[in-house]
Coordinates of C-alpha atoms in Angstrom, one line a residue:
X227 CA 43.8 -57.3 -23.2
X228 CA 46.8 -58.3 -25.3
X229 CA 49.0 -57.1 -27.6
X230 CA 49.3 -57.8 -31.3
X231 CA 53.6 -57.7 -31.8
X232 CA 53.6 -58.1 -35.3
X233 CA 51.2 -55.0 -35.6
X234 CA 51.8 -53.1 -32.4
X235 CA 48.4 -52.7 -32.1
X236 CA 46.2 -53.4 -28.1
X237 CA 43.4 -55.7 -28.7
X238 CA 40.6 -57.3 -26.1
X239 CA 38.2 -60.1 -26.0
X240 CA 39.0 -59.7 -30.0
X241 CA 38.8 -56.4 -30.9
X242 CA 41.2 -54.5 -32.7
X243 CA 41.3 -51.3 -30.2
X244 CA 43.6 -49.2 -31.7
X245 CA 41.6 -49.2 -35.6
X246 CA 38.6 -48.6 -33.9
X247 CA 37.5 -44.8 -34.5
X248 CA 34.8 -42.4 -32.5
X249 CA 31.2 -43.0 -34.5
X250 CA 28.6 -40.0 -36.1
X251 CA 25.9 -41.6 -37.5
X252 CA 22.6 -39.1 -38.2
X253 CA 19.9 -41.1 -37.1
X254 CA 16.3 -40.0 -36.3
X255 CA 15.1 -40.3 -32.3
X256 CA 13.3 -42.1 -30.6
X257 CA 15.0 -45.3 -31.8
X258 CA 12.7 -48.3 -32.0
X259 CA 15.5 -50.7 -32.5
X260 CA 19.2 -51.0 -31.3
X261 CA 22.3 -53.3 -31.7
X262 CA 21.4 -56.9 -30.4
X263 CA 25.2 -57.3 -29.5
X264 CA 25.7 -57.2 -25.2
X265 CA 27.7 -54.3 -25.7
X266 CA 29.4 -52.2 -28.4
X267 CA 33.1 -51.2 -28.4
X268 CA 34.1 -47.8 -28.9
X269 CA 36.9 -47.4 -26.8
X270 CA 40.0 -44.9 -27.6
X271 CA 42.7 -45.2 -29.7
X272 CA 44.7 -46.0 -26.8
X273 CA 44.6 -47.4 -23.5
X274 CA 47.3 -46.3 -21.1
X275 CA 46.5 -45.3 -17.9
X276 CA 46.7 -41.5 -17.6
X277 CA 45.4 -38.4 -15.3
X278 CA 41.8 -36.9 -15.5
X279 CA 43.4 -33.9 -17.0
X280 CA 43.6 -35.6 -20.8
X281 CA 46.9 -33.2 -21.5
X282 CA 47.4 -35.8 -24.6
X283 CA 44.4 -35.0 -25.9
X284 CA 42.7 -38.0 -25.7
X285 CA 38.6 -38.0 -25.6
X286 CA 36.9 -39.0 -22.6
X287 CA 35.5 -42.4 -22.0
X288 CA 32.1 -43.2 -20.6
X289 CA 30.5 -46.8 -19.9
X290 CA 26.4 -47.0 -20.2
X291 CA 25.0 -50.3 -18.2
X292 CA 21.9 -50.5 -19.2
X293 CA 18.9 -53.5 -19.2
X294 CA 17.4 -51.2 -21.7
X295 CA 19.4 -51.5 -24.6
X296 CA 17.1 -48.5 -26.9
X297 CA 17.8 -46.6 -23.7
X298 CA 21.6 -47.6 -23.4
X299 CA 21.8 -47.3 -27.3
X300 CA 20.3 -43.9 -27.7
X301 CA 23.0 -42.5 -25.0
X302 CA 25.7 -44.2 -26.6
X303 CA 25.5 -42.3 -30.2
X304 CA 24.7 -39.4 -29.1
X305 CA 27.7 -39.2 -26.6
X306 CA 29.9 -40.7 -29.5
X307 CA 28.5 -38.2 -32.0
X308 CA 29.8 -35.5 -29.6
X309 CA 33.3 -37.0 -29.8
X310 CA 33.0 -38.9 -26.3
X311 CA 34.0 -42.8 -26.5
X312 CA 31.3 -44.3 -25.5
X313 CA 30.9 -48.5 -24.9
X314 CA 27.6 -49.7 -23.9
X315 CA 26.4 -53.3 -22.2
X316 CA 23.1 -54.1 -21.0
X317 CA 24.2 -56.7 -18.2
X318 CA 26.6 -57.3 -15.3
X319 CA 29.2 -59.6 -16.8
X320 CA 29.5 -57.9 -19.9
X321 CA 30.1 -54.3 -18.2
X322 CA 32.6 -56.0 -16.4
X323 CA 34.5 -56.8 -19.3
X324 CA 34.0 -53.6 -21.1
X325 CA 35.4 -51.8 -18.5
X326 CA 38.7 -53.6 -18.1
X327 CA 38.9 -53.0 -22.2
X328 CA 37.9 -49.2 -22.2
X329 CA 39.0 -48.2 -18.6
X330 CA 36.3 -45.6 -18.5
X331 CA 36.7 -42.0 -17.2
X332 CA 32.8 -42.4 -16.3
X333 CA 29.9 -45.2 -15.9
X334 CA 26.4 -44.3 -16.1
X335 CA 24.4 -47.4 -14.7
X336 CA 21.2 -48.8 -14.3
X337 CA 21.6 -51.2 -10.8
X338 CA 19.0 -53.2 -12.2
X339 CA 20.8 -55.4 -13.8
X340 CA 19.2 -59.0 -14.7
X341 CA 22.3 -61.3 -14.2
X342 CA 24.0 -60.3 -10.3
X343 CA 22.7 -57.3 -8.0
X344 CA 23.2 -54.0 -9.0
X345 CA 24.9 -52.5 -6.0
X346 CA 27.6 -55.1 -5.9
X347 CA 27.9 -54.7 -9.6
X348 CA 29.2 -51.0 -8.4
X349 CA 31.3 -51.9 -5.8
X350 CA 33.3 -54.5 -8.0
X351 CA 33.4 -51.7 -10.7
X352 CA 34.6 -49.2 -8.4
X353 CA 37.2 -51.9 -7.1
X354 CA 38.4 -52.1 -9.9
X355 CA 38.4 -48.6 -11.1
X356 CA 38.4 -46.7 -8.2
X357 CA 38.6 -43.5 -10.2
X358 CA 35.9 -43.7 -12.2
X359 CA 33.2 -41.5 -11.6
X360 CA 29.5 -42.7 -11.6
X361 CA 26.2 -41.2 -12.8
X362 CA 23.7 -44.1 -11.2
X363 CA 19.8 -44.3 -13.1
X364 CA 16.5 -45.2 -11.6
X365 CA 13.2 -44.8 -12.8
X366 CA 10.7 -41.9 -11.6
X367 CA 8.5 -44.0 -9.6
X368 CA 11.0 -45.7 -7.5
X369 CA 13.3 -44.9 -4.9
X370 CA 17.0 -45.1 -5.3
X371 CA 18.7 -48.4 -4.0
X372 CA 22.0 -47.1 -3.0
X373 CA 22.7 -44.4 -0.5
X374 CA 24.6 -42.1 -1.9
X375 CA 24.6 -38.2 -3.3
X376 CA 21.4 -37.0 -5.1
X377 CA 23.7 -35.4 -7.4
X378 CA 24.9 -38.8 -8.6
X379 CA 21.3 -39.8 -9.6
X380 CA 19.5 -39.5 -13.5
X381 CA 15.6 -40.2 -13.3
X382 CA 14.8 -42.1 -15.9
X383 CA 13.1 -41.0 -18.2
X384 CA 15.4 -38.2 -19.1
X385 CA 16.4 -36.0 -22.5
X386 CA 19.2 -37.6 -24.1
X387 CA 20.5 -33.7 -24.0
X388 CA 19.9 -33.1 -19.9
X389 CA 21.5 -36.5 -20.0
X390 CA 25.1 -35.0 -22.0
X391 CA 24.9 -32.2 -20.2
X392 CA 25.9 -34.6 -16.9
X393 CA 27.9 -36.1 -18.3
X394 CA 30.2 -33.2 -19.9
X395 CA 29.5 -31.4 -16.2
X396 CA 30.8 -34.4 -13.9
X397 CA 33.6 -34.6 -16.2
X398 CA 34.6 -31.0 -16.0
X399 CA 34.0 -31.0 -12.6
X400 CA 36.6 -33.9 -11.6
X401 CA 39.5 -32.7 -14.2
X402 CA 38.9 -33.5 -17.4
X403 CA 39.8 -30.9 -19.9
X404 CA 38.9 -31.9 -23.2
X405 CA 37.1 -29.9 -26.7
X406 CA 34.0 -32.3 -26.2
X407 CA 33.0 -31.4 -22.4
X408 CA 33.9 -27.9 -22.5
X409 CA 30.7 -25.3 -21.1
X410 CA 31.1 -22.6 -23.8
X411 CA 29.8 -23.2 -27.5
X412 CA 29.4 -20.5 -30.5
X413 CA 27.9 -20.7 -34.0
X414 CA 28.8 -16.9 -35.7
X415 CA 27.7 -14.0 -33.0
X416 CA 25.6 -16.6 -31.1
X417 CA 27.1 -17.4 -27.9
X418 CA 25.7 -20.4 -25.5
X419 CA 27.6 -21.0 -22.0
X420 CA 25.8 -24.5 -20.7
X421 CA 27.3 -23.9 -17.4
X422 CA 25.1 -21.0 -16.0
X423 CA 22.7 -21.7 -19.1
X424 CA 23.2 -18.0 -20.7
X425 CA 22.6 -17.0 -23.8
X426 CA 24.1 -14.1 -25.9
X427 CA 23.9 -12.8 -29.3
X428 CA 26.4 -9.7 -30.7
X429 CA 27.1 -9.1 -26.9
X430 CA 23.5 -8.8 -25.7
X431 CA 22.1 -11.3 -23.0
X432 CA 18.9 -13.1 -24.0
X433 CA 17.1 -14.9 -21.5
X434 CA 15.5 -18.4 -22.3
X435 CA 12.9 -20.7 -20.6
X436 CA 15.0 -24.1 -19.4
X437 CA 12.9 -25.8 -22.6
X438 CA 14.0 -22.6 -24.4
X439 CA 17.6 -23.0 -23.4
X440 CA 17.5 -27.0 -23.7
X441 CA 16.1 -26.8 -27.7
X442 CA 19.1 -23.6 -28.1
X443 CA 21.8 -25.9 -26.8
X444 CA 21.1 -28.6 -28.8
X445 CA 21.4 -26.2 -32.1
X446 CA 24.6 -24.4 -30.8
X447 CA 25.8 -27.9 -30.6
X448 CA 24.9 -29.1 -33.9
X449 CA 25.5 -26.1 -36.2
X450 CA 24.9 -26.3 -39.7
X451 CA 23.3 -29.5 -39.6
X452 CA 19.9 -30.7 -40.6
X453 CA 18.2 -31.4 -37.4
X454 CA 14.7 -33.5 -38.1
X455 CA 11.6 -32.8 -35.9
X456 CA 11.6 -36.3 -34.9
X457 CA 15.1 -36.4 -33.9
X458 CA 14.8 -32.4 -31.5
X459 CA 11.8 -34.5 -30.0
X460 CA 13.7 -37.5 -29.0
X461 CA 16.8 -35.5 -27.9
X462 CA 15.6 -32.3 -26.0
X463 CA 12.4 -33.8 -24.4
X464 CA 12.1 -37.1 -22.6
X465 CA 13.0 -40.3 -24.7
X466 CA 9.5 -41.6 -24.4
X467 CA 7.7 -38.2 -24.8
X468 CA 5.1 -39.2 -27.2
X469 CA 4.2 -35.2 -27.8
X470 CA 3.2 -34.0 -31.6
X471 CA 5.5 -32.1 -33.9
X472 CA 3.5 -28.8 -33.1
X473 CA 5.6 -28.8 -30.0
X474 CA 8.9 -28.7 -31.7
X475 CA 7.1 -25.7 -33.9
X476 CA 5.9 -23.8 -31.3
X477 CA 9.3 -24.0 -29.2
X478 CA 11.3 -23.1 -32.8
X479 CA 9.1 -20.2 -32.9
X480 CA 9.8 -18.8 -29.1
X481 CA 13.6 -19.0 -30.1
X482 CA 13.3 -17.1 -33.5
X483 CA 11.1 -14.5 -31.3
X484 CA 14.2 -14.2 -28.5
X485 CA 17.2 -14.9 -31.1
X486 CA 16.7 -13.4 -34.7
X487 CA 14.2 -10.7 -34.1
X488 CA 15.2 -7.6 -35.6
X489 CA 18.5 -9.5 -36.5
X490 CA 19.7 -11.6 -39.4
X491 CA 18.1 -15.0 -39.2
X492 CA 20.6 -18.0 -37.8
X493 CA 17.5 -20.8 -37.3
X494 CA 15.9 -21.4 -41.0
X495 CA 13.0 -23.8 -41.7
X496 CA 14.0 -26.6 -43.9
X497 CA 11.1 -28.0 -46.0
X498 CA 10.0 -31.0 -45.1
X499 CA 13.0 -31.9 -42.7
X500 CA 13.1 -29.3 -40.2
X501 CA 15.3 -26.6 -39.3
X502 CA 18.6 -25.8 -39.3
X503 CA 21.0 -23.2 -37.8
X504 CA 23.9 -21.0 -38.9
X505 CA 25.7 -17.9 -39.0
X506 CA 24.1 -14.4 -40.2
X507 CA 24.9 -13.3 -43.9
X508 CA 26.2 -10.4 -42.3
X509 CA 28.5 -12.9 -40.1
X510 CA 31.3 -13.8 -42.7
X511 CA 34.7 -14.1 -41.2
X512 CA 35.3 -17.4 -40.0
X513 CA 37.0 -17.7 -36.4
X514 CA 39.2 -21.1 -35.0
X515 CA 37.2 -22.1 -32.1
X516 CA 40.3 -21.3 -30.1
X517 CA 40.1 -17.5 -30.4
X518 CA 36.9 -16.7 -30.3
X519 CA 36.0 -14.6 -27.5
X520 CA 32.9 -14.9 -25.2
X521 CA 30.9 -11.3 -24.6
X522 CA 32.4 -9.8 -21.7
X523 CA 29.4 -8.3 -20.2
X524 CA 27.0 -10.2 -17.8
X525 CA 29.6 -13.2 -17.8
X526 CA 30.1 -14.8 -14.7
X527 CA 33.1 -15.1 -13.3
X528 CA 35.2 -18.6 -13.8
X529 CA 33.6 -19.1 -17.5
X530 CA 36.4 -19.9 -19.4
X531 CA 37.2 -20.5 -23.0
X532 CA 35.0 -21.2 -25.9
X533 CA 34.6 -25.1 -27.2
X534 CA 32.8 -25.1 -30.0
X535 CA 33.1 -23.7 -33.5
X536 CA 32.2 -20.7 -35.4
X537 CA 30.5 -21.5 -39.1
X538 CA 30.5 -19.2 -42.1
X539 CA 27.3 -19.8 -44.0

């Protein structure tokens, strides 16, 4: 990493770190193709070393190590979509070097990495960052390598949601306090706390199956927007579920049931591209996501504020 003194700006291995800026593409899931690049930087605008607690407002940074690149790829945009810089590689060497560039807050790895062993592939990361937290991958049928905390394990395969919902929770748990990993999301009277997965709407508590709650986040956290089927499929179930669209359908249809019945409709069906959520007509005044207050009753005790945003339609 060296700095540029005519233009003041950090570069590494060539990049440009302070132009580069956090990424939103809309893309459809699963991806069958991803960048052929080792890795892709994303890093922050800055790098100095600061606390976990992110009182300058910087966004998070997470590393994904990956062999898989679709796998590593499909994390990455989705995390950066959410407003977390996110820097993929897909071998040892190259996670190496993107992790002295981007000085990650967090690494989710894959040991099974083709170029040096995985578990010494951890220990020179952690070496070198030693307060970097981990989320460690490993497929369904195997058994973990490295002895450590079941918490610290993802079974592959997972849903790209489950998997941001790790993330933003081992963040929040180890200090970081940032808009992007905060628990507590609203669109207009709808109110979803991804901590202790509770829903609420005008005050009253509805209760949601986890595939319920998992398809409801994933709408609170992308209000307003077009959501394909394709794309719920490949974010709320498994990346390689290979289910039909009726699924999406029938779980749209549970929600509707729990959320908008005998209310003013929030989730509308959007011909021939899927559904969409929003505010109530009857919900009209718009509120800065740093005032809006969570329903009182049935909260548990330590939710705090709301990190989201509330939508007029």
């Amino acid at each position: 990493m060296t700095a540029d003194p005519a233009r003041g700006a950090l570069t590494c291995n060539g990049y440009d770190i302070d132009s580069v800026a956090p990424r939103r593409p809309t893309i459809l899931f699963p991806m069958t193709s991803c960048d052929a690049g080792a890795w892709r930087q994303s890093a922050g605008s800055a790098l100095e070393v600061v606390s976990r607690n992110h009182l300058d407002g910087r966004q998070p940074r997470v590393l994904v190590v990956d062999a898989e690149r679709v796998v590593a790829e499909m994390l990455s945009i989705a995390l950066n979509a959410s407003g977390i810089h996110t820097t993929t590689a897909c071998d040892g060497a190259s996670a190496l070097s993107a992790a002295r560039c981007s000085r990650p807050d967090l690494a989710i790895l894959d040991l099974r990495v083709p170029d040096m062993d995985g578990r010494l592939l951890l220990d020179r990361l952690r070496e070198s960052h030693p307060t970097m937290l981990t989320i460690l991958l490993h497929q369904k049928s195997s058994r973990p390598t490295v002895d450590t905390d079941p918490r610290d394990w993802l079974v592959k395969p997972f849903s790209i949601e489950d998997a941001m919902s790790r993330v933003r929770r081992t963040l929040r748990n180890n200090g970081v306090d940032h808009e992007s990993v905060r628990p507590v999301a609203s669109v207009g009277d709808l109110v979803l706390d991804e901590e202790h997965q509770r829903v609420w709407r005008g005050g009253d508590r509805i209760v949601l199956t986890p595939t319920e709650f998992a398809l409801m986040r994933f709408f609170v956290r992308n209000p307003c927007r077009a959501l394909g089927i394709r794309e719920i499929l490949g974010r709320v179930w498994h990346y390689d579920y290979t289910g039909q669209s009726s699924q999406v359908r029938l779980y749209v249809s549970y929600l509707r049931r729990r959320v908008d019945d005998g209310r003013d409709p929030m989730i509308h069906t959007l011909r021939r591209t899927g559904y969409i959520l929003k505010p109530s007509r009857g919900d009209i005044t718009p509120i800065a996501p740093s005032s809006v207050v969570v329903p009182s009753v049935g909260i548990p005790e330590g939710v705090n504020g709301v990190a989201g945003q509330r939508w007029d339609s």
